[in-house]
Amino acid sequence: MIGSADLEELKTTIQAHSGMNELKRFGENLKKNALNERNLKIFFATLWAFYRQTPSGILNLSLRVNDYWDKLDMWHAMAHAAYLLYAVVDEFGLDTRGRMKLTHHQLFKDAADYFNITPDELVSSKNILDAGKDIGSLSFEYYRHKSIPEGLGFHFASELTSLPEFECFLDGFWQHKDIYKFSSQIKTPLNFFSIHTAVEASHRLTSEIMLQKYFQVEA
C-alpha cells in the first residue's frame, strides 16, 4: 500500500529532477525576452507535439482503470475511473451542464491562431524540438500501452509538474503583454495557459488518490 510518506518521497524525486531546473530557467528567460516569430513557432509546435496526446491519453488510461477494477469490483469500477475522468472533463470542456465549452485543444489552437501559426507549422518537424517529440511518444506509450501502475505514475508526474509549467508560460507571456498586445490573462490567447493554472491543483489531487487506491489493491 502506498502511504502519504511514499507519495511525498515520490513528489520530492520528481521535483528534484533536472528538468524542473530547466523549466525554471526557461521561465526566467521567457520573462526577460519576448519571443520572436520564429521562436513562437518553435514554442507552440514543440508544446503541441506532446500536449496533443494528453487529453485522449488520460481518457484511455481511465478506461483501462475501469476495466481493471470491473474484474475486481464491478459496482465501484466507474467510481475509481472517475478520479482520472475528473481531469478529462476539464480537458474536453465538459465542466458545466449549461453549455459545451471549448476543449483545451481548441483553446490551444486559438492561441496559435493569435500568433498566426498555421496547423501545418504546428506539425512541421523543423519547428519541433526533439524533446517535444520524445515526450509526445512517451505520453502516448505510457497512457495507452504501459502497465496501469506505470501509466498512473506517469499521469501523477504530469499533473505534479503541470502547474509550475503553465504558471511559467503564463507569467512569461504576460510579462510582455504590451509587445504581444494582450488585454487579459483569461481571454484568448492566454486562456489556454490560465485555465490550466486554475485546474491543475485539483487534477494533481485526484491523481494522488488514484495512485493510493490502486496500491491498496496491489500492495
Coordinates of C-alpha atoms in Angstrom, one line a residue:
M1 CA 0.0 0.0 0.0
I2 CA 1.3 3.4 -0.9
G3 CA 1.0 5.9 2.0
S4 CA 1.4 9.6 2.4
A5 CA 5.1 9.3 3.2
D6 CA 5.6 7.3 -0.1
L7 CA 3.8 10.0 -2.0
E8 CA 5.9 12.7 -0.5
E9 CA 9.0 10.8 -1.4
L10 CA 7.7 10.4 -5.0
K11 CA 6.9 14.1 -5.2
T12 CA 10.4 15.0 -3.9
T13 CA 12.0 12.8 -6.5
I14 CA 10.0 14.3 -9.4
Q15 CA 10.6 17.8 -8.2
A16 CA 14.3 17.2 -7.9
H17 CA 14.6 16.1 -11.5
S18 CA 16.9 18.3 -13.6
G19 CA 14.0 19.1 -15.9
M20 CA 12.4 21.2 -13.2
N21 CA 15.5 23.4 -13.1
E22 CA 15.5 23.7 -16.8
L23 CA 11.8 24.7 -16.6
K24 CA 12.7 27.4 -14.1
R25 CA 15.5 28.7 -16.3
F26 CA 13.2 28.7 -19.3
G27 CA 10.6 30.7 -17.3
E28 CA 13.2 33.3 -16.4
N29 CA 14.3 33.7 -20.0
L30 CA 10.7 33.9 -21.1
K31 CA 10.2 36.8 -18.7
K32 CA 13.4 38.6 -19.9
N33 CA 12.8 38.2 -23.6
A34 CA 9.7 38.3 -25.8
L35 CA 9.7 35.5 -28.4
N36 CA 10.1 36.5 -32.0
E37 CA 8.1 35.0 -34.8
R38 CA 10.5 32.1 -35.3
N39 CA 10.7 31.2 -31.6
L40 CA 6.9 31.4 -31.2
K41 CA 6.6 28.7 -33.9
I42 CA 9.1 26.5 -32.1
F43 CA 7.5 27.1 -28.7
F44 CA 3.9 26.2 -29.9
A45 CA 4.9 23.4 -32.2
T46 CA 7.1 21.7 -29.5
L47 CA 4.4 22.1 -26.9
W48 CA 1.8 20.7 -29.3
A49 CA 4.0 17.7 -30.1
F50 CA 3.3 16.3 -26.6
Y51 CA 0.3 18.2 -25.3
R52 CA -1.9 16.8 -28.1
Q53 CA -1.5 13.4 -26.5
T54 CA -2.6 14.4 -23.0
P55 CA -6.5 14.6 -23.0
S56 CA -7.1 11.4 -25.1
G57 CA -4.3 9.7 -23.2
I58 CA -5.9 10.4 -19.8
L59 CA -9.2 9.2 -21.2
N60 CA -7.6 6.0 -22.5
L61 CA -6.0 5.3 -19.1
S62 CA -9.2 5.9 -17.2
L63 CA -11.0 3.3 -19.4
R64 CA -8.2 0.8 -18.7
V65 CA -8.5 1.5 -15.0
N66 CA -12.3 1.0 -15.3
D67 CA -11.7 -2.4 -17.0
Y68 CA -9.2 -3.4 -14.4
W69 CA -11.5 -2.7 -11.5
D70 CA -14.5 -4.2 -13.2
K71 CA -12.9 -7.6 -12.7
L72 CA -12.4 -6.9 -9.0
D73 CA -15.5 -4.9 -8.0
M74 CA -17.8 -4.1 -10.9
W75 CA -20.1 -1.8 -8.7
H76 CA -17.3 0.6 -8.0
A77 CA -15.1 0.4 -11.1
M78 CA -16.6 3.5 -12.6
A79 CA -16.1 5.4 -9.3
H80 CA -12.4 4.6 -9.4
A81 CA -12.0 5.6 -13.1
A82 CA -13.8 8.9 -12.2
Y83 CA -10.7 10.2 -10.5
L84 CA -9.0 10.2 -13.8
L85 CA -12.0 11.4 -15.7
Y86 CA -12.2 14.4 -13.4
A87 CA -9.2 15.8 -15.4
V88 CA -10.7 14.8 -18.7
V89 CA -13.9 16.7 -18.0
D90 CA -11.8 19.9 -18.0
E91 CA -9.7 19.0 -21.0
F92 CA -12.8 18.2 -23.0
G93 CA -14.7 21.4 -22.0
L94 CA -17.4 19.5 -20.1
D95 CA -17.2 21.1 -16.7
T96 CA -20.7 22.6 -17.0
R97 CA -24.2 21.4 -17.9
G98 CA -25.1 24.8 -19.2
R99 CA -23.3 24.5 -22.5
M100 CA -20.3 22.9 -24.1
K101 CA -17.2 24.9 -23.6
L102 CA -14.1 24.9 -25.8
T103 CA -11.9 22.0 -25.4
H104 CA -8.3 22.7 -24.3
H105 CA -7.1 21.6 -27.7
Q106 CA -9.4 24.3 -29.2
L107 CA -8.0 26.8 -26.7
F108 CA -4.5 25.9 -27.8
K109 CA -5.5 26.4 -31.5
D110 CA -6.9 29.8 -30.6
A111 CA -3.6 30.8 -29.0
A112 CA -1.6 29.6 -32.1
D113 CA -4.0 31.4 -34.4
Y114 CA -3.5 34.6 -32.4
F115 CA 0.2 34.4 -33.3
N116 CA -0.6 33.5 -36.9
I117 CA 0.9 30.0 -36.6
T118 CA -0.8 27.6 -39.0
P119 CA -1.7 24.0 -38.4
D120 CA 0.9 22.9 -40.9
E121 CA 3.6 24.9 -39.0
L122 CA 2.5 23.2 -35.7
V123 CA 3.3 19.8 -37.0
S124 CA 6.3 20.7 -39.1
S125 CA 9.4 18.8 -37.9
K126 CA 11.5 21.9 -38.5
N127 CA 9.6 23.7 -35.7
I128 CA 9.5 20.8 -33.2
L129 CA 12.4 20.3 -30.8
D130 CA 13.5 16.7 -30.3
A131 CA 12.5 16.8 -26.6
G132 CA 8.9 17.6 -27.6
K133 CA 8.8 14.6 -30.0
D134 CA 10.2 12.4 -27.3
I135 CA 7.8 13.5 -24.6
G136 CA 4.9 13.0 -27.1
S137 CA 6.0 9.5 -27.8
L138 CA 6.4 8.7 -24.2
S139 CA 3.0 10.2 -23.3
F140 CA 1.3 8.0 -26.0
E141 CA 3.1 4.9 -24.7
Y142 CA 2.5 5.4 -21.0
Y143 CA -1.1 6.4 -21.2
R144 CA -2.1 3.8 -23.7
H145 CA 0.2 0.8 -23.6
K146 CA 2.3 0.7 -20.4
S147 CA 1.0 -1.2 -17.3
I148 CA -1.6 0.6 -15.2
P149 CA 0.8 1.4 -12.4
E150 CA 3.3 2.9 -14.8
G151 CA 0.5 4.8 -16.5
L152 CA -0.8 6.1 -13.2
G153 CA 2.8 7.1 -12.2
F154 CA 3.3 8.9 -15.4
H155 CA 0.0 10.7 -15.0
F156 CA 0.8 11.7 -11.5
A157 CA 4.2 13.1 -12.6
S158 CA 2.5 15.0 -15.4
E159 CA -0.1 16.6 -13.1
L160 CA 2.5 17.4 -10.5
T161 CA 4.7 19.3 -13.0
S162 CA 1.9 20.9 -15.0
L163 CA 1.0 23.7 -12.5
P164 CA 4.6 25.2 -12.4
E165 CA 4.8 24.6 -16.2
F166 CA 1.7 26.6 -17.0
E167 CA 2.4 29.3 -14.4
C168 CA 5.8 29.7 -16.1
F169 CA 4.3 30.1 -19.5
L170 CA 1.5 32.4 -18.4
D171 CA 3.9 34.7 -16.4
G172 CA 6.4 34.8 -19.2
F173 CA 3.9 35.8 -21.9
W174 CA 2.1 38.3 -19.6
Q175 CA 5.4 40.0 -18.8
H176 CA 5.5 41.2 -22.4
K177 CA 1.8 41.9 -22.7
D178 CA 2.4 45.2 -24.4
I179 CA 4.6 43.6 -27.1
Y180 CA 2.2 40.7 -27.7
K181 CA -0.8 43.1 -27.3
F182 CA -2.6 41.1 -24.6
S183 CA -5.5 42.7 -22.8
S184 CA -6.4 39.8 -20.4
Q185 CA -5.0 36.6 -18.9
I186 CA -8.3 34.9 -19.1
K187 CA -9.2 35.6 -22.7
T188 CA -7.7 34.4 -26.0
P189 CA -4.8 33.7 -26.5
L190 CA -3.7 33.3 -22.8
N191 CA -6.8 31.4 -21.8
F192 CA -5.2 28.2 -22.7
F193 CA -2.5 28.8 -20.1
S194 CA -4.6 30.5 -17.4
I195 CA -7.2 27.8 -17.4
H196 CA -4.6 25.2 -16.6
T197 CA -3.3 27.2 -13.7
A198 CA -6.8 27.1 -12.3
V199 CA -7.5 23.4 -12.6
E200 CA -4.1 21.6 -12.2
A201 CA -4.1 21.6 -8.4
S202 CA -7.3 19.6 -8.3
H203 CA -6.1 17.3 -11.1
R204 CA -2.9 16.6 -9.1
L205 CA -5.0 15.7 -6.0
T206 CA -7.2 13.2 -7.9
S207 CA -4.1 11.6 -9.4
E208 CA -2.7 11.1 -5.9
I209 CA -6.0 9.5 -4.8
M210 CA -5.9 7.2 -7.8
L211 CA -2.4 6.0 -7.0
Q212 CA -3.4 5.3 -3.4
K213 CA -6.5 3.4 -4.5
Y214 CA -4.6 1.2 -6.9
F215 CA -1.9 0.3 -4.4
Q216 CA -4.5 -0.5 -1.8
V217 CA -5.4 -3.4 -4.0
E218 CA -2.0 -4.4 -5.4
A219 CA 0.0 -4.0 -2.1

